[in-house]
Short mmCIF file of C-alpha atoms and ligand atoms in Angstrom, two decimals:
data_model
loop_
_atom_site.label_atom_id
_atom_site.label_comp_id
_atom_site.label_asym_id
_atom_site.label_seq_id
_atom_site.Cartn_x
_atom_site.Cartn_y
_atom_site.Cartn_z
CA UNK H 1 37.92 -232.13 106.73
CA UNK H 2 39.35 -234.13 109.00
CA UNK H 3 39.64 -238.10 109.02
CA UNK H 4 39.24 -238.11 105.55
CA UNK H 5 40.95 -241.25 104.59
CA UNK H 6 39.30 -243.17 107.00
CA UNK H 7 35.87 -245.70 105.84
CA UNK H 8 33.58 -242.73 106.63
CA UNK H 9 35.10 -240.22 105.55
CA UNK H 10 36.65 -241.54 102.17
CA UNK H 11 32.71 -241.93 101.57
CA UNK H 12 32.08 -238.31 102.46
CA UNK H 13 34.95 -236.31 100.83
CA UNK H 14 33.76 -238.23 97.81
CA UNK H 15 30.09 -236.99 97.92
CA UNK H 16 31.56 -233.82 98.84
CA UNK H 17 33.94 -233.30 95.98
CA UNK H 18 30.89 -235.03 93.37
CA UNK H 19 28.56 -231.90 94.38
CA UNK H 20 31.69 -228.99 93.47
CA UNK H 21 32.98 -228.82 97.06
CA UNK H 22 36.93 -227.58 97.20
CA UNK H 23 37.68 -230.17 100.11
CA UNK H 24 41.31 -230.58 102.17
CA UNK H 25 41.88 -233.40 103.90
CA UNK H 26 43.26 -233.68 107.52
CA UNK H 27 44.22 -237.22 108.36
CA UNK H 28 47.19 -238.91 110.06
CA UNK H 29 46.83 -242.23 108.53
CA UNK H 30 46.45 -244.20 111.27
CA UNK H 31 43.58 -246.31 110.33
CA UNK H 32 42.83 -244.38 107.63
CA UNK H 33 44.08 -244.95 103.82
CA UNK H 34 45.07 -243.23 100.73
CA UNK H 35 42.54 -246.58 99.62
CA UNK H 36 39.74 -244.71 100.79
CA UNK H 37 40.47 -241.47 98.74
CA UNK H 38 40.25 -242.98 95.54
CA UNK H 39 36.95 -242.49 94.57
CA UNK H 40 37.55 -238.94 95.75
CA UNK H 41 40.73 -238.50 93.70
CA UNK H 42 39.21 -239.86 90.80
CA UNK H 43 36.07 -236.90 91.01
CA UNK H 44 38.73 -234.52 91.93
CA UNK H 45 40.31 -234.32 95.13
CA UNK H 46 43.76 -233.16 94.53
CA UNK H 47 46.69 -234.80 95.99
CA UNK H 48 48.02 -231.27 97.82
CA UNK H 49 44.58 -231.27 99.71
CA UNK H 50 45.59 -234.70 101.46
CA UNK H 51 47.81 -233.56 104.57
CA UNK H 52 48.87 -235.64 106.84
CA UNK H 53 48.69 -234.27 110.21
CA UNK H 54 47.64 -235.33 113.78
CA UNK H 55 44.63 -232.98 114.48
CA UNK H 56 45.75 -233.79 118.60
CA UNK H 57 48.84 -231.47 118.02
CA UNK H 58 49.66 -228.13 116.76
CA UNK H 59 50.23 -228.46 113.58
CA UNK H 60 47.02 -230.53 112.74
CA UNK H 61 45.26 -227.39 114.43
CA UNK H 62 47.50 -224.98 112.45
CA UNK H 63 46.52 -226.31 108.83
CA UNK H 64 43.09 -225.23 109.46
CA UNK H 65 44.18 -221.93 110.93
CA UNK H 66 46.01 -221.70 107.26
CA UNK H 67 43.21 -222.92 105.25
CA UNK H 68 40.51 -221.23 106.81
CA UNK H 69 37.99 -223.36 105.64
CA UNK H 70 34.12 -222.18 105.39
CA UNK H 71 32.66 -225.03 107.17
CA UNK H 72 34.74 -228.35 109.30
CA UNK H 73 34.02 -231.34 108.60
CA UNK H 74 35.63 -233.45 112.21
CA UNK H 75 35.78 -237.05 111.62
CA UNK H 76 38.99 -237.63 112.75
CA UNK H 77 39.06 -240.17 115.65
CA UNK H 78 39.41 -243.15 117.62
CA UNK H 79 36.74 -245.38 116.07
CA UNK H 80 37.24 -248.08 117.69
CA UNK H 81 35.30 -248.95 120.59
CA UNK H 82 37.06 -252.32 121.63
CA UNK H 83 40.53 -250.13 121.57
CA UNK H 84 39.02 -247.42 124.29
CA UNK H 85 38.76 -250.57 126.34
CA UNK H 86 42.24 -251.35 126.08
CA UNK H 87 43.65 -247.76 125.66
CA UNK H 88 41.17 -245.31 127.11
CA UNK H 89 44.52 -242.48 127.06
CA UNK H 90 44.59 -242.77 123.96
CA UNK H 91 41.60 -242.72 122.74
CA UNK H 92 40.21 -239.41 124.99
CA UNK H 93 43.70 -237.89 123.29
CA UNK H 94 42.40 -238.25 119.79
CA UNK H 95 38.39 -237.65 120.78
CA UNK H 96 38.58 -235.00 123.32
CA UNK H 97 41.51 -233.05 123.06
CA UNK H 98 41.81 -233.54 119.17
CA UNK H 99 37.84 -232.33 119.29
CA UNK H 100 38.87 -229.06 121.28
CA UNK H 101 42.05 -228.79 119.32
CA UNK H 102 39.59 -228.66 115.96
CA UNK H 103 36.82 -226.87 117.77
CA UNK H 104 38.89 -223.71 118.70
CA UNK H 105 40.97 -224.00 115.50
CA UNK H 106 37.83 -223.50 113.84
CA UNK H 107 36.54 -220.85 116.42
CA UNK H 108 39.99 -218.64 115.45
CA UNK H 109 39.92 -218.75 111.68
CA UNK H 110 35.95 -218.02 111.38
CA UNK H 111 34.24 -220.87 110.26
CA UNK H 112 30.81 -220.91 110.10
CA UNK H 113 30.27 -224.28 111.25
CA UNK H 114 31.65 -227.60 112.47
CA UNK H 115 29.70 -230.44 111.23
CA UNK H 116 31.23 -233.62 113.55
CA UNK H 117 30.40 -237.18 113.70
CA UNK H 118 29.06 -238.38 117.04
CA UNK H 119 27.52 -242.15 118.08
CA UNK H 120 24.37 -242.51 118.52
CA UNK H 121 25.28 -246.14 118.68
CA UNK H 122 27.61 -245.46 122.11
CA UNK H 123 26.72 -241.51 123.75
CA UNK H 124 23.21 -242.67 125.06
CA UNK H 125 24.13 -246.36 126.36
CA UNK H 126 21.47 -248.67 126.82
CA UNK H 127 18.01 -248.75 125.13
CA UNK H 128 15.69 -248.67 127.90
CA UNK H 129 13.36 -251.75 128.02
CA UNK H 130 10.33 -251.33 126.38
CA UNK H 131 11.77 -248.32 124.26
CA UNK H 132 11.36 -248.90 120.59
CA UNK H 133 14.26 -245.98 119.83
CA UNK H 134 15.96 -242.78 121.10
CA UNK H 135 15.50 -239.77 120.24
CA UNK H 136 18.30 -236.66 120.28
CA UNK H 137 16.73 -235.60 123.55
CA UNK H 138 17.49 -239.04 125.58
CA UNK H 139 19.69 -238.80 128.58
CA UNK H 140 23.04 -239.93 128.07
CA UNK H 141 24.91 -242.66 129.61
CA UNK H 142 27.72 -244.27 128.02
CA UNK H 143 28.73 -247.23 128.82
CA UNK H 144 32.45 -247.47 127.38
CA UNK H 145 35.02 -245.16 127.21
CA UNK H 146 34.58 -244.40 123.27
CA UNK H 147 31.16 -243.41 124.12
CA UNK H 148 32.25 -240.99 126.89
CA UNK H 149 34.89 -239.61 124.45
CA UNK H 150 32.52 -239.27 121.55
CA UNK H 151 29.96 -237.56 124.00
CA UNK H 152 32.54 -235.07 125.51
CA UNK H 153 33.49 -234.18 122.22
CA UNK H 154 29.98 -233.30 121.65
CA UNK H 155 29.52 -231.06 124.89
CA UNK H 156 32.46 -229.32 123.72
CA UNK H 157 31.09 -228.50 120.47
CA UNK H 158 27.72 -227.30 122.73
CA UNK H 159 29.93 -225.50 124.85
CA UNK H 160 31.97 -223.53 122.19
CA UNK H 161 28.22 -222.55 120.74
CA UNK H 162 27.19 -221.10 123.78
CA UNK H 163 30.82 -219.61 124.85
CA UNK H 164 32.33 -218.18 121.13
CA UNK H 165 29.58 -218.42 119.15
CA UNK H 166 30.64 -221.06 116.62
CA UNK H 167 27.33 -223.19 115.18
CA UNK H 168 27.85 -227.26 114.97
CA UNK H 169 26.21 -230.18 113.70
CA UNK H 170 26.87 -233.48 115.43
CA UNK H 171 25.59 -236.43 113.42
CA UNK H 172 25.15 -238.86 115.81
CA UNK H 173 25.49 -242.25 113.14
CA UNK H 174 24.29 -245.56 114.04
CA UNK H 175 26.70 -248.35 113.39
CA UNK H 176 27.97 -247.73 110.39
CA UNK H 177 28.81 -250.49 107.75
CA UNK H 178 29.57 -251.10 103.82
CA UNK H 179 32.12 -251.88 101.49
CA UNK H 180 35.76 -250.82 102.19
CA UNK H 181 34.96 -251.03 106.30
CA UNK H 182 37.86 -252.64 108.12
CA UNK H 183 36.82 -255.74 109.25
CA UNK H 184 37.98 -255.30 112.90
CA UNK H 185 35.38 -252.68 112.79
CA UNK H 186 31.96 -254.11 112.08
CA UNK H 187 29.86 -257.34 112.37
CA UNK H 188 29.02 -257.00 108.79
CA UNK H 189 32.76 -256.39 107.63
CA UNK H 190 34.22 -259.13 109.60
CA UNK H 191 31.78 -261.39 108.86
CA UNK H 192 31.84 -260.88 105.67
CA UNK H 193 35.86 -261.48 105.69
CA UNK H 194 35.64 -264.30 107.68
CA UNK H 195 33.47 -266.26 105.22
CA UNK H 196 35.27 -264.88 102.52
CA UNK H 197 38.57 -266.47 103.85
CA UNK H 198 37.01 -269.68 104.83
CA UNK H 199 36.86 -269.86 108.34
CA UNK H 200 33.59 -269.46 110.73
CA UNK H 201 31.97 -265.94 111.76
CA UNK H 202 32.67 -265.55 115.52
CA UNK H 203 29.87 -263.88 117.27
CA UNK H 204 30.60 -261.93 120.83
CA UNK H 205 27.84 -262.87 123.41
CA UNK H 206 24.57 -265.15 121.91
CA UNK H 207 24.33 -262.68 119.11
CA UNK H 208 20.94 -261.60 120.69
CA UNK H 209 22.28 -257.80 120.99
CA UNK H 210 20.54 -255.53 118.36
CA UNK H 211 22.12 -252.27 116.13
CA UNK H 212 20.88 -250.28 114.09
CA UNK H 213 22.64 -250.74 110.65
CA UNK H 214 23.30 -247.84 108.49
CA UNK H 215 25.03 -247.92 104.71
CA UNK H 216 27.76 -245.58 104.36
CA UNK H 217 26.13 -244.07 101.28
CA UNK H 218 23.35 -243.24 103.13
CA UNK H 219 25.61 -241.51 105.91
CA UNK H 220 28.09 -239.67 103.71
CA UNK H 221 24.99 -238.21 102.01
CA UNK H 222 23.47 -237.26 105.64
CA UNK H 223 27.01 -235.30 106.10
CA UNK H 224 26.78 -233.66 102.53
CA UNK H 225 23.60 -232.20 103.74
CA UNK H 226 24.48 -231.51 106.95
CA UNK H 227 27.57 -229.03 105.43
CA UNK H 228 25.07 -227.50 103.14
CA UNK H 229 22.24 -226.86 105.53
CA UNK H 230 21.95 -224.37 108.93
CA UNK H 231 23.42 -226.17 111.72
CA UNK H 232 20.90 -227.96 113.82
CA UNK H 233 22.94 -229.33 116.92
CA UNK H 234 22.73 -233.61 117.35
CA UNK H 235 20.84 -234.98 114.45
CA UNK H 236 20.72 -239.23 114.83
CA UNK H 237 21.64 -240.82 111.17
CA UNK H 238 19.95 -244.48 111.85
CA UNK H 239 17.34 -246.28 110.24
CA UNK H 240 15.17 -246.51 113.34
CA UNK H 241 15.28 -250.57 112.56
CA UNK H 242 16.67 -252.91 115.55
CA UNK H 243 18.30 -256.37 114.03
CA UNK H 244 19.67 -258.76 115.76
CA UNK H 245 23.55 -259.46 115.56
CA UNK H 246 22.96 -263.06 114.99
CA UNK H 247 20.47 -262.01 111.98
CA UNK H 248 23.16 -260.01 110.30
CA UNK H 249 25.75 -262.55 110.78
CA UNK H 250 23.49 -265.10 109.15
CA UNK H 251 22.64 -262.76 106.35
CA UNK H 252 26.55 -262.41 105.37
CA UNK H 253 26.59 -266.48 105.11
CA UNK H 254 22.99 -266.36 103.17
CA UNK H 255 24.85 -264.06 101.19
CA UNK H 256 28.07 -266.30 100.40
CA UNK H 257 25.41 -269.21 99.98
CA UNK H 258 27.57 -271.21 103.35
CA UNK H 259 25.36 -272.33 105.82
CA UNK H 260 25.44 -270.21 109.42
CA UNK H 261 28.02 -271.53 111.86
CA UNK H 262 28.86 -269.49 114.18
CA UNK H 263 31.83 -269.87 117.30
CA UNK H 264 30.83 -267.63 120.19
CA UNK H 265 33.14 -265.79 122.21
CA UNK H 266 32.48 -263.85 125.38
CA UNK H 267 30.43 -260.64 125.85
CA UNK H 268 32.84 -257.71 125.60
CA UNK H 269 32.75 -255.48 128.47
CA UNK H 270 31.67 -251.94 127.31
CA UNK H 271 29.04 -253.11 124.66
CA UNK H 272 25.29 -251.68 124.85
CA UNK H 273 22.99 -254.91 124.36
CA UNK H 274 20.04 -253.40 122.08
CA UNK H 275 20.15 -249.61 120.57
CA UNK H 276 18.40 -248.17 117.81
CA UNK H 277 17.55 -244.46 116.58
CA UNK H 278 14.63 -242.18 115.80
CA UNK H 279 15.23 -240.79 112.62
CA UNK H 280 12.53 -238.72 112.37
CA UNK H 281 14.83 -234.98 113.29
CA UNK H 282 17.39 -235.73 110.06
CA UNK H 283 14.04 -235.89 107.81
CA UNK H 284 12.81 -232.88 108.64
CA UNK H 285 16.01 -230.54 109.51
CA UNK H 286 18.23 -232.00 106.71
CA UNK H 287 15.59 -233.86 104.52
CA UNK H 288 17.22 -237.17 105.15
CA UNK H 289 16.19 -240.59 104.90
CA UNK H 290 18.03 -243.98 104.51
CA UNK H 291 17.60 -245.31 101.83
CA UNK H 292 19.98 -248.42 101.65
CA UNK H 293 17.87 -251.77 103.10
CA UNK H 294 20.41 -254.01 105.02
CA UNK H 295 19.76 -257.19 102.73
CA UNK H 296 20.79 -254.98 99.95
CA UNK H 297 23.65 -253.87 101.54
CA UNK H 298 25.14 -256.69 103.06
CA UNK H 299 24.75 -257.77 99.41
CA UNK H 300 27.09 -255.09 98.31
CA UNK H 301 29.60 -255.85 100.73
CA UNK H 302 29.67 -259.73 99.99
CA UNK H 303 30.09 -258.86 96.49
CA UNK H 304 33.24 -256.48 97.02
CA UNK H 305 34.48 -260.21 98.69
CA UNK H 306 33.72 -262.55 96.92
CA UNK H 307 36.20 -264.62 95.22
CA UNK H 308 36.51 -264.30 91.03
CA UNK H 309 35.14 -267.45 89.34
CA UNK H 310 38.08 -269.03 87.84
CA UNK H 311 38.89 -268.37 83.73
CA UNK H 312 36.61 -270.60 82.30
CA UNK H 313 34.40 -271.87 84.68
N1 NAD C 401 31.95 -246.65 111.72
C1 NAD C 401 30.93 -246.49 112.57
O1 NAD C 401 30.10 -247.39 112.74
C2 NAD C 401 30.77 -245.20 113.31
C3 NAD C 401 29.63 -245.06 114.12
C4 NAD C 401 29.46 -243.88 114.83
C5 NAD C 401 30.38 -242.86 114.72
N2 NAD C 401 31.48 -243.02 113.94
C6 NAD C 401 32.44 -241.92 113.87
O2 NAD C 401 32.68 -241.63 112.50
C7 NAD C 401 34.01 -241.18 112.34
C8 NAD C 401 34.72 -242.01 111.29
O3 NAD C 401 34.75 -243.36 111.71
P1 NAD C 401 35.30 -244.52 110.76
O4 NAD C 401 34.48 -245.71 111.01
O5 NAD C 401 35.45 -244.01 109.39
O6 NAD C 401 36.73 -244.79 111.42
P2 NAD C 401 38.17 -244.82 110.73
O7 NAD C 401 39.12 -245.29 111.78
O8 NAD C 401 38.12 -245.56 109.44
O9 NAD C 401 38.40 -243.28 110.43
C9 NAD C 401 39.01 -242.40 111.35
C10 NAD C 401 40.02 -241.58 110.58
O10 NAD C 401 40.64 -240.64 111.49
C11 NAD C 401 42.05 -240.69 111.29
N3 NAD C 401 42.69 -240.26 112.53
C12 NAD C 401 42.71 -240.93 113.71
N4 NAD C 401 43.41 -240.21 114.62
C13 NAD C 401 43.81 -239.08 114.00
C14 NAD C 401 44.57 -237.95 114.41
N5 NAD C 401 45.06 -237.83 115.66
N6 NAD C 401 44.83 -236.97 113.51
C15 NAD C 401 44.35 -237.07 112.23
N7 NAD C 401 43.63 -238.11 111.79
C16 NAD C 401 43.35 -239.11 112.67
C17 NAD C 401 42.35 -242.12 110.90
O11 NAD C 401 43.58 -242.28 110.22
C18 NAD C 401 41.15 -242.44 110.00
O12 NAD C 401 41.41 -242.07 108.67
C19 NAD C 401 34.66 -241.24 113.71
O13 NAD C 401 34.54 -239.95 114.31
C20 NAD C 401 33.79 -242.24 114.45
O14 NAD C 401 33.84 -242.04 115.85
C21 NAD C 401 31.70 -244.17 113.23
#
């Protein structure tokens, strides 16, 4: 598995390794943590599975050659969308040509599957007005270049279907969020640190833009069934619920029991303004449904943050 000791993926090796799975993880560390392979360590994992390789060269490629793993799990990535902005290089090196690097890595050592996580929150751009959600058959227009990556990687999964044979799953997750999320990564996680740390939530644009929040419990057990089930092409993980940024924001505060005051900063180029999924092709190909409401997980989160009443109080 690659990206393993990143937020996602320390959420997925661990529901892998609960269920019996022999997992190796692929991960160069660079956002990614040995933090986020606790869990996993503690069900199992063992420290000679956790390699740290870049999956964009050679030798990331090579380890699965050597392991010749039944099914790959590709999470490794550029996750960030604000860093495409800045670094678009560097991010197609990691999303495309680390993609192609996995996909015919896995293609040469006879894999039955790829199972790779996509964004439905950036490959289909804009949620047409009027449209209550997309489905997997939407056209596709990114709008940033971590959606164009992200897509690319998945039309090279299609392609090495059609060209060598080898079967993928691309879950195409909705913005992800829950405890242990970097909180440069997420409205709820930097929120949530924000308030945490005293000072005031900043909100890009009038906080009008809607997502479609998903728990990380909920994905990581959309990814155990996608390994264990026939591979079914792009499957969106989402809740098929649109909320508002500014909602979510004052949730977090609700949450901390601090009233909402948010600074505003700019609209950042790249960003879709509303986007939600249809949900309705993971329930019936992999028999998944969210089940994680966001009030109760933004509770979750505030309560991995919140400070320890003093001794005594
Ligand atoms: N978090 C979200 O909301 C979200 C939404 C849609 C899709 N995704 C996708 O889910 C996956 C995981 O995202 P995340 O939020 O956990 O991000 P993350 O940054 O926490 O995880 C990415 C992991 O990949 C590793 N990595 C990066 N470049 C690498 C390389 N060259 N070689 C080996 N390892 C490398 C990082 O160290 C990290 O552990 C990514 O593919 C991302 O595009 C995430």
């Amino acid at each position: 598995m690659t990206g393993g000791a990143g937020f996602v993926g320390g959420h997925v090796v661990a529901s892998l390794v609960a269920t019996g799975a022999r997992v190796r993880v692929l991960d160069d560390f660079s956002t990614g943590s040995m933090d986020n392979l606790c869990h996993a360590r503690t069900l199992g994992l063992a420290d000679a599975d956790i390699r740290a390789v870049d999956i964009a060269a050679l030798e990331g490629q090579q380890e699965i050659r050597d392991w010749r793993p039944s099914v790959v799990v590709h999470l490794a990535a550029n996750a960030a969308f604000a860093r495409s902005i800045r670094d678009p290089y560097l991010d197609a090196r990691i999303n495309v040509l680390g993609t192609i690097g996995v996909l015919a890595a896995a293609a040469s050592c006879g894999a039955e599957k790829v199972v790779l996580a996509s964004s439905g929150g950036t490959v289909y751009g804009e949620l047409p007005a009027g449209a209550a959600r997309l489905a997997e058959d939407a056209p596709r227009t990114p709008v940033s270049p971590y959606g164009l990556s992200k897509l690319t990687a998945d039309r090279y999964a299609e392609l090495y279907r059609e060209l060598f044979g080898l079967p993928h799953t691309a879950l195409a997750l909705a913005n992800v969020y829950g405890p242990g999320q970097d909180p440069g990564a997420g409205v709820v996680a930097a929120t949530a640190r924000a308030v945490a740390t005293g000072r005031r939530p900043l909100i890009y644009g009038d906080g009008r833009q809607t997502r479609d929040f998903v728990h990380v419990s909920d994905v990581a057990e959309a990814f155990r069934r996608a390994v264990n089930a026939p591979p079914c092409a792009t499957v969106n993980i989402g809740t098929g619920i649109e909320t508002r940024i500014a909602d979510v924001v004052a949730e977090v505060c609700r949450c901390f029991g601090v009233p909402t005051t948010p600074r505003y900063a700019p609209e950042r180029p790249g960003e879709v303004t509303r986007i939600c999924l249809d949900n309705r092709r993971a329930a019936e190909l992999l028999g998944w449904r969210p089940t994680v409401g966001l009030v109760e997980g933004i509770a979750g989160v505030v309560d991995t943050l919140r400070a320890p009443e003093p001794a005594g109080a």
